[in-house]
XYZ file of C-alpha atoms in Angstrom:
299
model
C -12.185 35.780 -0.846
C -11.801 32.581 -2.863
C -14.834 29.897 -2.777
C -14.000 26.453 -1.080
C -15.289 23.925 -3.811
C -15.583 19.611 -3.446
C -14.747 18.479 -6.722
C -16.416 15.249 -7.991
C -14.868 12.811 -10.530
C -11.978 11.403 -12.375
C -11.613 13.959 -15.513
C -12.036 11.267 -18.144
C -14.244 12.201 -20.180
C -14.291 8.710 -21.756
C -13.533 5.448 -21.686
C -10.087 4.002 -21.652
C -8.854 7.845 -22.410
C -6.021 9.407 -19.828
C -6.593 13.198 -18.638
C -4.037 15.790 -17.961
C -6.799 17.637 -15.097
C -7.297 20.749 -16.641
C -10.227 21.486 -14.316
C -8.476 20.871 -11.058
C -5.361 22.840 -12.812
C -7.487 25.565 -13.876
C -9.042 25.629 -10.649
C -5.848 25.835 -8.632
C -4.224 28.242 -10.509
C -7.009 30.517 -9.936
C -6.513 30.282 -6.262
C -9.615 28.499 -5.353
C -9.173 26.058 -2.402
C -10.067 22.521 -3.594
C -11.063 20.769 -0.273
C -12.291 17.816 -0.949
C -12.090 15.233 -4.307
C -14.767 12.662 -4.314
C -14.304 9.512 -6.860
C -17.065 7.221 -6.970
C -16.125 3.294 -6.385
C -17.648 2.904 -9.892
C -14.881 5.550 -10.811
C -12.193 3.878 -9.847
C -12.434 0.693 -12.143
C -11.200 2.470 -15.314
C -11.075 0.612 -18.797
C -7.334 1.741 -18.413
C -5.128 0.077 -16.527
C -3.509 3.854 -15.480
C -3.944 4.803 -12.322
C -6.370 7.630 -11.502
C -4.201 10.938 -12.898
C -6.666 12.499 -9.619
C -5.387 10.101 -6.990
C -1.419 11.421 -7.649
C -3.006 14.866 -8.411
C -4.610 14.793 -4.545
C -1.252 13.546 -3.140
C 0.693 16.065 -4.635
C -1.675 18.384 -3.423
C -2.309 17.231 0.082
C -5.897 17.177 -0.966
C -8.094 14.547 0.541
C -9.851 12.226 -1.986
C -12.796 10.222 -0.631
C -14.396 7.529 -1.438
C -18.176 7.398 0.266
C -19.387 3.987 0.992
C -23.195 4.724 0.406
C -24.932 8.258 0.300
C -25.096 8.625 4.337
C -21.302 8.783 3.681
C -21.481 11.129 1.697
C -23.759 13.166 2.811
C -22.442 13.294 6.143
C -18.985 13.680 4.418
C -19.856 16.949 2.816
C -21.299 18.493 5.906
C -18.050 17.813 7.681
C -16.083 20.015 4.579
C -19.023 22.769 4.312
C -17.826 24.409 1.330
C -20.074 26.721 -0.831
C -19.894 24.715 -4.629
C -19.441 22.021 -6.011
C -17.580 21.160 -9.439
C -18.262 17.900 -11.146
C -16.202 16.004 -14.213
C -16.870 12.192 -14.877
C -18.064 11.023 -11.813
C -19.766 8.153 -13.207
C -22.703 8.218 -10.722
C -26.484 10.279 -11.108
C -26.044 12.348 -7.892
C -29.138 12.412 -5.527
C -30.443 16.161 -5.588
C -30.396 15.476 -1.408
C -26.391 16.208 -1.922
C -27.017 19.069 -4.536
C -28.989 21.239 -2.235
C -25.883 20.903 0.446
C -24.413 23.152 -1.809
C -24.983 26.642 -1.184
C -24.353 27.277 -4.970
C -25.473 24.002 -5.851
C -22.740 21.976 -8.383
C -21.580 22.913 -11.419
C -21.491 20.419 -14.189
C -18.866 20.002 -17.135
C -20.410 17.625 -19.705
C -18.873 17.214 -23.333
C -21.291 17.684 -25.614
C -23.486 20.427 -27.038
C -26.893 19.700 -25.253
C -29.622 18.401 -25.323
C -27.474 16.539 -27.590
C -25.640 13.462 -26.370
C -27.571 13.287 -22.871
C -25.810 9.950 -21.062
C -22.085 8.205 -20.820
C -21.155 8.393 -24.242
C -21.521 11.997 -26.466
C -17.234 12.100 -27.293
C -17.688 8.249 -28.865
C -21.385 9.597 -30.166
C -19.577 12.670 -31.994
C -17.485 10.608 -34.052
C -19.623 7.782 -34.825
C -21.846 9.905 -36.223
C -19.585 11.751 -38.156
C -20.655 14.951 -36.629
C -18.987 18.737 -38.126
C -18.904 19.851 -34.811
C -19.381 19.734 -31.111
C -18.636 21.463 -27.844
C -18.881 21.689 -24.212
C -21.749 22.632 -21.940
C -21.307 24.023 -18.481
C -24.392 23.694 -16.795
C -25.820 23.660 -12.755
C -26.553 20.033 -11.981
C -29.825 18.115 -11.311
C -30.874 14.588 -10.884
C -31.789 14.291 -14.298
C -29.458 12.530 -16.628
C -27.695 15.654 -18.016
C -31.015 17.648 -17.581
C -29.769 20.709 -16.238
C -29.957 24.171 -17.471
C -26.755 25.438 -19.371
C -24.687 28.010 -17.733
C -22.400 28.699 -21.073
C -21.950 26.065 -23.961
C -18.958 26.506 -26.724
C -18.994 25.067 -29.928
C -15.595 22.810 -31.441
C -15.261 22.408 -35.200
C -14.586 18.820 -35.991
C -12.317 17.752 -39.100
C -13.266 14.139 -39.012
C -9.736 13.104 -37.963
C -10.228 13.033 -34.454
C -9.951 10.191 -31.530
C -11.491 9.442 -28.857
C -8.691 10.716 -26.805
C -7.430 14.057 -28.733
C -11.031 14.656 -28.693
C -11.531 14.064 -24.645
C -8.102 16.251 -24.202
C -9.656 19.439 -26.443
C -13.017 18.843 -24.721
C -11.230 18.742 -21.246
C -9.033 21.894 -21.650
C -11.877 23.845 -23.789
C -14.405 23.172 -20.345
C -12.136 23.854 -17.485
C -11.698 27.637 -19.366
C -15.461 28.139 -19.135
C -16.107 26.688 -15.176
C -13.633 29.186 -14.301
C -15.789 31.956 -15.929
C -18.877 30.808 -14.725
C -17.021 30.396 -10.734
C -15.746 33.763 -11.588
C -18.913 35.640 -12.984
C -21.478 33.917 -11.731
C -24.220 33.973 -14.610
C -27.992 32.887 -14.358
C -28.271 29.173 -15.939
C -31.131 29.228 -18.527
C -32.892 26.033 -19.554
C -31.617 23.569 -22.448
C -33.600 23.788 -25.422
C -34.452 21.247 -28.033
C -35.315 17.700 -28.475
C -33.341 15.625 -26.137
C -31.089 13.402 -27.447
C -29.785 9.887 -25.560
C -26.877 8.363 -26.369
C -25.939 4.734 -25.658
C -24.046 2.828 -23.819
C -20.765 1.047 -25.689
C -20.521 -2.978 -25.398
C -17.845 -4.821 -25.396
C -19.269 -6.856 -28.306
C -19.171 -3.642 -30.109
C -15.365 -4.010 -31.176
C -15.873 -6.510 -33.733
C -15.754 -4.678 -37.452
C -18.439 -5.641 -39.499
C -17.132 -5.126 -43.108
C -20.811 -5.866 -45.276
C -21.044 -1.518 -43.464
C -19.476 1.353 -45.485
C -15.772 2.082 -44.901
C -16.628 5.702 -43.385
C -18.958 4.152 -40.288
C -15.682 1.411 -39.893
C -13.015 4.253 -39.922
C -15.133 5.990 -37.469
C -15.200 3.433 -35.475
C -12.113 2.584 -35.062
C -11.184 6.620 -33.964
C -14.371 6.315 -30.910
C -13.830 2.580 -29.999
C -10.065 3.180 -29.465
C -8.847 1.927 -26.389
C -12.047 0.525 -25.280
C -13.902 -1.496 -26.412
C -11.041 -1.716 -29.547
C -12.118 -2.316 -32.858
C -10.706 -5.950 -34.037
C -10.703 -8.449 -37.191
C -9.493 -11.728 -37.748
C -6.977 -12.918 -39.720
C -6.839 -16.356 -41.680
C -3.312 -17.899 -41.477
C -1.586 -20.645 -43.049
C -2.653 -24.269 -41.941
C -6.153 -22.898 -40.829
C -4.796 -20.827 -38.206
C -6.528 -17.563 -37.432
C -5.164 -13.921 -35.476
C -6.924 -11.340 -34.426
C -5.985 -7.981 -34.493
C -6.835 -4.803 -33.408
C -7.212 -2.149 -35.862
C -5.742 1.320 -34.163
C -5.391 3.838 -36.911
C -7.185 3.045 -40.728
C -8.055 5.179 -43.828
C -10.706 5.058 -46.737
C -9.800 4.338 -49.602
C -12.371 3.507 -53.108
C -8.976 1.192 -54.821
C -7.401 -1.948 -53.573
C -4.089 -2.145 -52.892
C -3.742 -5.748 -52.749
C -2.242 -5.563 -49.451
C -3.707 -7.977 -46.096
C -4.858 -5.737 -45.044
C -6.408 -3.799 -46.908
C -10.296 -5.040 -46.634
C -13.321 -4.401 -48.933
C -16.441 -3.101 -46.996
C -20.255 -2.547 -48.526
C -18.858 0.873 -49.957
C -15.098 1.435 -50.616
C -11.897 -0.372 -49.092
C -10.529 0.015 -45.102
C -6.739 0.473 -44.962
C -5.571 -0.574 -42.030
C -1.812 2.027 -41.263
C -1.523 1.133 -37.646
C -2.715 -2.610 -35.403
C -2.282 -3.926 -32.326
C -1.732 -7.900 -31.749
C -2.196 -9.279 -28.014
C 0.110 -8.138 -25.963
C 1.842 -6.016 -28.243
C 2.843 -2.714 -28.526
C 1.146 -0.761 -31.860
C 2.917 -1.229 -34.683
C 2.582 -0.206 -38.244
C 1.085 -2.229 -41.228
C 4.719 -1.809 -42.713
C 6.452 -3.369 -39.662
C 3.590 -6.047 -39.207
C 3.727 -7.464 -42.806
C 7.783 -7.382 -41.938
C 7.301 -10.033 -39.385
C 3.853 -11.388 -40.497
C 3.812 -12.037 -44.131
C 4.856 -15.475 -44.411
C 2.166 -16.890 -42.085
C -0.322 -14.808 -43.312
C -2.855 -16.770 -45.874
C -1.713 -14.554 -48.850
């Protein structure tokens, strides 16, 4: 008999990312009954201007989408639905224990890191920023603490050092969807997390300013980790003492100065910009930018 499921979240595993909804689609493909999709008020205020993909999914598949006004509203709704298990991915709020206890089989949570490493809100960005050689997904039994629950399955993913936030979120989402279905079917016993927790911190708007006094390798990681939001910004000096702010969307580490106006000396090596955005403009290559703006650059 297929399980009745309540899904919590919007599946956007990192800020300003989109999603192909791998978990919700996997649940449908595996013939689980999604009785309700819950998104938090916080989860509707995405930094990505595109409408949440989960809204279209709910409408297309005739599934109720619910945004609780408060805890009492949430509890009342869950008792009405009477589902056996919850599945959570990117809900954006801590779930109280009294909500978890409503489900006879608890709530299964996808976290895009190898817990207890990178508990908190920015595990994908943190793996990129720290130059990790591997990351992964943890499928855990949700507890009221922050990402502290016992683990059903943990799967590693090797990193090559070129991943952007978006493509890493896509890969981990697909990997996590497979493992959630495995947990639902096999019902393994979760085991406590082992090791010292590492907490990842919130990313702030001011983190978008690139500091050229830091090593190039560090800045290149920031560009990949902050893609979309908060972005990676530099201010160029123009003729007539004017300035132009650019958002760098792709760059390379190089040891040689090619004398380009978009190659910058850092504390170690050079940062060579290969793609960028101007305010209100689409992404462009460095070549296209220089073709259009070289005459106003102060070089």
